[in-house]
């Protein structure tokens, strides 16, 4: 039996990659998406619930209300933006949730499906609602643009040879768990400054500013927030 020529394998692989692409809102960039959205959402909800069981929610009612208020404002802006651009289907299975965790870490992240966590340690840097909206808009933008999904897909492709997620979970559970942690910032000391590619950060900045402006916050405060964040990072790495 003749073996299949290498160039045929390569062609099939390229067709597979092209078929496994989605489009980022606003920029229209094609991105790798090997993992079905339903699978990512299911994993997200499980991981989020597990995280909340293992971490203490803030007892500061005023700060908690602020996090939920800003979160819902950004949520409404995201839903309106996506509806205006005929992309509401991308959010149809979202179950938005906004929680403030008691921690000194300067951290924030958003999992697929609108599962957001803000760490209390970042609030002195955000200073007020508008500053928090910068963080929330940026992190939610990463989720809406499916940057974590893209990074997870890239990781599966590189580290497991493109195994389906279900297969990777069964045969390489620790590798898969680490890929998830890296893709969505769990365990990172500064989640809002995760080492996403510059392309991802630019997309999240652009979308995040749009979302916060639509939610009624002044996007110009982002400049001062990022200056404060940069100063905090320089102190952390001294």
Tab-separated table of C-alpha atoms in Angstrom:
chain	number	residue	atom	x	y	z
A	1	UNK	CA	0.000	0.000	0.000
A	2	UNK	CA	1.482	3.336	-1.060
A	3	UNK	CA	2.025	6.005	1.586
A	4	UNK	CA	0.342	9.367	1.123
A	5	UNK	CA	2.814	11.966	-0.214
A	6	UNK	CA	3.952	14.660	2.229
A	7	UNK	CA	2.517	17.474	0.129
A	8	UNK	CA	-0.928	15.852	0.349
A	9	UNK	CA	-0.646	15.705	4.128
A	10	UNK	CA	0.370	19.368	4.129
A	11	UNK	CA	-2.512	20.337	1.850
A	12	UNK	CA	-5.049	18.518	4.030
A	13	UNK	CA	-3.561	20.158	7.117
A	14	UNK	CA	-3.792	23.634	5.565
A	15	UNK	CA	-7.412	23.019	4.534
A	16	UNK	CA	-8.135	21.904	8.108
A	17	UNK	CA	-6.639	25.103	9.508
A	18	UNK	CA	-8.525	27.312	7.057
A	19	UNK	CA	-11.768	25.573	7.973
A	20	UNK	CA	-10.992	26.091	11.662
A	21	UNK	CA	-11.084	29.874	11.557
A	22	UNK	CA	-13.429	32.444	13.017
A	23	UNK	CA	-13.533	36.230	12.629
A	24	UNK	CA	-12.741	38.803	15.327
A	25	UNK	CA	-15.384	41.549	15.750
A	26	UNK	CA	-14.333	45.041	14.563
A	27	UNK	CA	-10.980	44.054	13.038
A	28	UNK	CA	-12.302	41.225	10.865
A	29	UNK	CA	-9.100	39.280	11.523
A	30	UNK	CA	-9.238	35.550	10.883
A	31	UNK	CA	-8.191	33.503	13.901
A	32	UNK	CA	-7.536	29.856	14.672
A	33	UNK	CA	-10.505	28.232	16.426
A	34	UNK	CA	-10.010	24.493	16.826
A	35	UNK	CA	-12.292	24.214	19.849
A	36	UNK	CA	-16.087	24.477	19.519
A	37	UNK	CA	-17.582	27.418	21.399
A	38	UNK	CA	-19.918	25.071	23.288
A	39	UNK	CA	-16.942	23.123	24.624
A	40	UNK	CA	-15.117	26.270	25.686
A	41	UNK	CA	-18.205	27.594	27.474
A	42	UNK	CA	-18.788	24.327	29.291
A	43	UNK	CA	-15.181	24.250	30.499
A	44	UNK	CA	-15.372	27.923	31.436
A	45	UNK	CA	-18.444	27.514	33.618
A	46	UNK	CA	-16.905	24.527	35.412
A	47	UNK	CA	-13.564	26.258	35.974
A	48	UNK	CA	-15.243	29.470	37.136
A	49	UNK	CA	-17.398	27.675	39.696
A	50	UNK	CA	-14.346	25.778	40.955
A	51	UNK	CA	-12.388	29.026	41.274
A	52	UNK	CA	-15.130	30.704	43.311
A	53	UNK	CA	-15.254	27.734	45.685
A	54	UNK	CA	-11.502	27.968	46.261
A	55	UNK	CA	-11.259	31.751	46.641
A	56	UNK	CA	-12.864	34.213	49.033
A	57	UNK	CA	-15.339	36.719	47.700
A	58	UNK	CA	-14.923	40.259	48.985
A	59	UNK	CA	-17.072	41.278	51.931
A	60	UNK	CA	-16.784	44.956	50.972
A	61	UNK	CA	-20.332	45.608	49.825
A	62	UNK	CA	-19.631	48.996	48.274
A	63	UNK	CA	-16.764	47.693	46.136
A	64	UNK	CA	-18.720	44.567	45.213
A	65	UNK	CA	-21.680	46.666	44.078
A	66	UNK	CA	-19.338	48.831	42.011
A	67	UNK	CA	-17.839	45.772	40.276
A	68	UNK	CA	-21.268	44.395	39.457
A	69	UNK	CA	-22.547	47.818	38.329
A	70	UNK	CA	-19.623	48.427	35.980
A	71	UNK	CA	-19.817	44.851	34.778
A	72	UNK	CA	-23.489	45.090	33.872
A	73	UNK	CA	-22.916	48.437	32.154
A	74	UNK	CA	-20.147	46.923	30.006
A	75	UNK	CA	-22.297	43.837	29.382
A	76	UNK	CA	-25.130	46.005	28.039
A	77	UNK	CA	-22.671	47.858	25.819
A	78	UNK	CA	-21.222	44.606	24.461
A	79	UNK	CA	-24.671	43.198	23.745
A	80	UNK	CA	-25.743	46.384	21.972
A	81	UNK	CA	-22.535	46.533	19.950
A	82	UNK	CA	-22.866	42.912	18.843
A	83	UNK	CA	-26.559	43.372	18.023
A	84	UNK	CA	-25.774	46.481	15.963
A	85	UNK	CA	-23.253	44.439	13.968
A	86	UNK	CA	-25.435	41.329	13.570
A	87	UNK	CA	-23.193	39.264	15.851
A	88	UNK	CA	-25.630	38.570	18.711
A	89	UNK	CA	-25.372	34.825	18.075
A	90	UNK	CA	-21.834	34.955	19.453
A	91	UNK	CA	-23.282	35.858	22.872
A	92	UNK	CA	-26.387	33.679	22.905
A	93	UNK	CA	-24.949	31.159	25.394
A	94	UNK	CA	-23.233	33.713	27.626
A	95	UNK	CA	-24.087	33.635	31.335
A	96	UNK	CA	-22.589	36.875	32.565
A	97	UNK	CA	-21.228	37.005	36.100
A	98	UNK	CA	-19.096	39.630	37.867
A	99	UNK	CA	-17.360	38.899	41.154
A	100	UNK	CA	-14.846	40.685	43.350
A	101	UNK	CA	-12.309	38.376	45.010
A	102	UNK	CA	-10.464	39.313	48.198
A	103	UNK	CA	-6.811	39.245	47.215
A	104	UNK	CA	-3.778	41.520	47.228
A	105	UNK	CA	-2.931	40.409	43.694
A	106	UNK	CA	-3.191	42.988	40.930
A	107	UNK	CA	-5.307	40.807	38.714
A	108	UNK	CA	-8.457	40.595	36.592
A	109	UNK	CA	-9.707	38.239	33.917
A	110	UNK	CA	-12.729	37.177	31.898
A	111	UNK	CA	-13.394	33.602	30.851
A	112	UNK	CA	-15.545	32.597	27.867
A	113	UNK	CA	-19.224	33.179	28.515
A	114	UNK	CA	-18.761	36.469	30.379
A	115	UNK	CA	-17.329	35.009	33.593
A	116	UNK	CA	-15.424	37.913	35.134
A	117	UNK	CA	-13.288	38.123	38.268
A	118	UNK	CA	-11.743	41.309	39.633
A	119	UNK	CA	-9.174	41.036	42.417
A	120	UNK	CA	-9.447	43.634	45.177
A	121	UNK	CA	-5.727	44.334	44.792
A	122	UNK	CA	-6.308	46.121	41.501
A	123	UNK	CA	-8.862	48.603	42.867
A	124	UNK	CA	-6.291	51.041	44.308
A	125	UNK	CA	-4.922	51.322	40.765
A	126	UNK	CA	-8.274	51.653	38.998
A	127	UNK	CA	-9.208	54.278	41.657
A	128	UNK	CA	-12.806	54.799	40.490
A	129	UNK	CA	-15.569	53.408	38.278
A	130	UNK	CA	-14.079	54.760	35.080
A	131	UNK	CA	-10.714	53.173	35.855
A	132	UNK	CA	-12.448	49.895	36.621
A	133	UNK	CA	-14.325	50.182	33.318
A	134	UNK	CA	-10.954	50.303	31.522
A	135	UNK	CA	-9.973	46.983	33.101
A	136	UNK	CA	-13.400	45.400	32.661
A	137	UNK	CA	-13.722	46.527	29.051
A	138	UNK	CA	-10.238	45.278	28.218
A	139	UNK	CA	-10.705	41.862	29.805
A	140	UNK	CA	-14.188	41.344	28.381
A	141	UNK	CA	-12.829	42.366	24.986
A	142	UNK	CA	-10.291	39.531	25.186
A	143	UNK	CA	-13.197	37.128	25.764
A	144	UNK	CA	-15.461	38.585	23.061
A	145	UNK	CA	-12.568	38.449	20.583
A	146	UNK	CA	-11.944	34.847	21.722
A	147	UNK	CA	-8.267	35.477	22.357
A	148	UNK	CA	-8.131	32.816	25.065
A	149	UNK	CA	-9.784	30.319	22.721
A	150	UNK	CA	-7.239	31.223	20.066
A	151	UNK	CA	-4.328	30.754	22.461
A	152	UNK	CA	-5.800	27.454	23.660
A	153	UNK	CA	-6.110	26.299	20.043
A	154	UNK	CA	-2.525	27.323	19.316
A	155	UNK	CA	-1.345	25.508	22.431
A	156	UNK	CA	-3.195	22.333	21.508
A	157	UNK	CA	-1.738	22.501	18.024
A	158	UNK	CA	1.827	22.960	19.277
A	159	UNK	CA	1.857	20.797	22.408
A	160	UNK	CA	-0.509	17.981	21.483
A	161	UNK	CA	-0.225	17.931	17.703
A	162	UNK	CA	-3.726	19.287	17.214
A	163	UNK	CA	-5.585	16.712	19.284
A	164	UNK	CA	-9.271	17.357	19.849
A	165	UNK	CA	-9.839	18.914	23.251
A	166	UNK	CA	-11.793	15.902	24.487
A	167	UNK	CA	-8.885	13.622	23.518
A	168	UNK	CA	-6.338	15.969	25.047
A	169	UNK	CA	-8.319	16.086	28.298
A	170	UNK	CA	-8.362	12.285	28.457
A	171	UNK	CA	-4.762	11.618	27.437
A	172	UNK	CA	-2.918	14.764	28.557
A	173	UNK	CA	-5.009	16.226	31.412
A	174	UNK	CA	-2.163	18.148	33.097
A	175	UNK	CA	-0.943	19.661	29.815
A	176	UNK	CA	-4.504	20.674	28.971
A	177	UNK	CA	-5.051	22.198	32.412
A	178	UNK	CA	-1.855	24.233	32.104
A	179	UNK	CA	-2.899	25.426	28.653
A	180	UNK	CA	-6.216	26.608	30.087
A	181	UNK	CA	-4.515	28.363	33.007
A	182	UNK	CA	-2.131	30.150	30.655
A	183	UNK	CA	-4.829	31.046	28.140
A	184	UNK	CA	-7.127	32.714	30.668
A	185	UNK	CA	-4.775	34.015	33.342
A	186	UNK	CA	-5.656	31.837	36.315
A	187	UNK	CA	-2.684	31.832	38.634
A	188	UNK	CA	-1.020	34.771	36.923
A	189	UNK	CA	0.092	37.510	39.290
A	190	UNK	CA	-1.004	40.324	36.994
A	191	UNK	CA	-3.870	39.041	34.902
A	192	UNK	CA	-4.647	42.337	33.232
A	193	UNK	CA	-1.110	42.398	31.828
A	194	UNK	CA	-0.925	38.802	30.624
A	195	UNK	CA	1.658	38.234	27.888
A	196	UNK	CA	-0.863	38.184	25.082
A	197	UNK	CA	0.597	38.986	21.708
A	198	UNK	CA	0.729	42.648	20.758
A	199	UNK	CA	-1.939	41.875	18.168
A	200	UNK	CA	-4.287	40.581	20.869
A	201	UNK	CA	-3.560	43.490	23.181
A	202	UNK	CA	-4.232	46.014	20.428
A	203	UNK	CA	-7.546	44.338	19.618
A	204	UNK	CA	-8.539	44.235	23.295
A	205	UNK	CA	-7.565	47.885	23.754
A	206	UNK	CA	-9.622	48.942	20.752
A	207	UNK	CA	-12.687	46.901	21.649
A	208	UNK	CA	-12.410	47.727	25.348
A	209	UNK	CA	-12.399	51.477	24.697
A	210	UNK	CA	-15.438	51.110	22.428
A	211	UNK	CA	-17.316	49.099	25.051
A	212	UNK	CA	-16.549	51.467	27.936
A	213	UNK	CA	-17.478	54.515	25.861
A	214	UNK	CA	-20.782	52.902	24.879
A	215	UNK	CA	-21.355	52.169	28.577
A	216	UNK	CA	-21.041	55.888	29.363
A	217	UNK	CA	-17.464	56.020	30.666
A	218	UNK	CA	-14.808	58.421	29.399
A	219	UNK	CA	-12.241	56.318	27.467
A	220	UNK	CA	-9.619	59.051	27.925
A	221	UNK	CA	-9.065	57.892	31.523
A	222	UNK	CA	-7.424	54.771	30.070
A	223	UNK	CA	-4.182	56.702	29.505
A	224	UNK	CA	-3.719	57.522	33.193
A	225	UNK	CA	-4.827	54.057	34.283
A	226	UNK	CA	-2.202	52.355	32.124
A	227	UNK	CA	0.436	54.748	33.450
A	228	UNK	CA	-0.458	53.714	36.994
A	229	UNK	CA	-0.443	50.050	35.968
A	230	UNK	CA	2.976	50.452	34.360
A	231	UNK	CA	4.331	51.960	37.576
A	232	UNK	CA	2.860	49.079	39.585
A	233	UNK	CA	4.465	46.548	37.280
A	234	UNK	CA	7.846	48.224	37.594
A	235	UNK	CA	7.592	47.947	41.391
A	236	UNK	CA	6.574	44.275	41.191
A	237	UNK	CA	9.587	43.375	39.067
A	238	UNK	CA	12.172	45.313	41.111
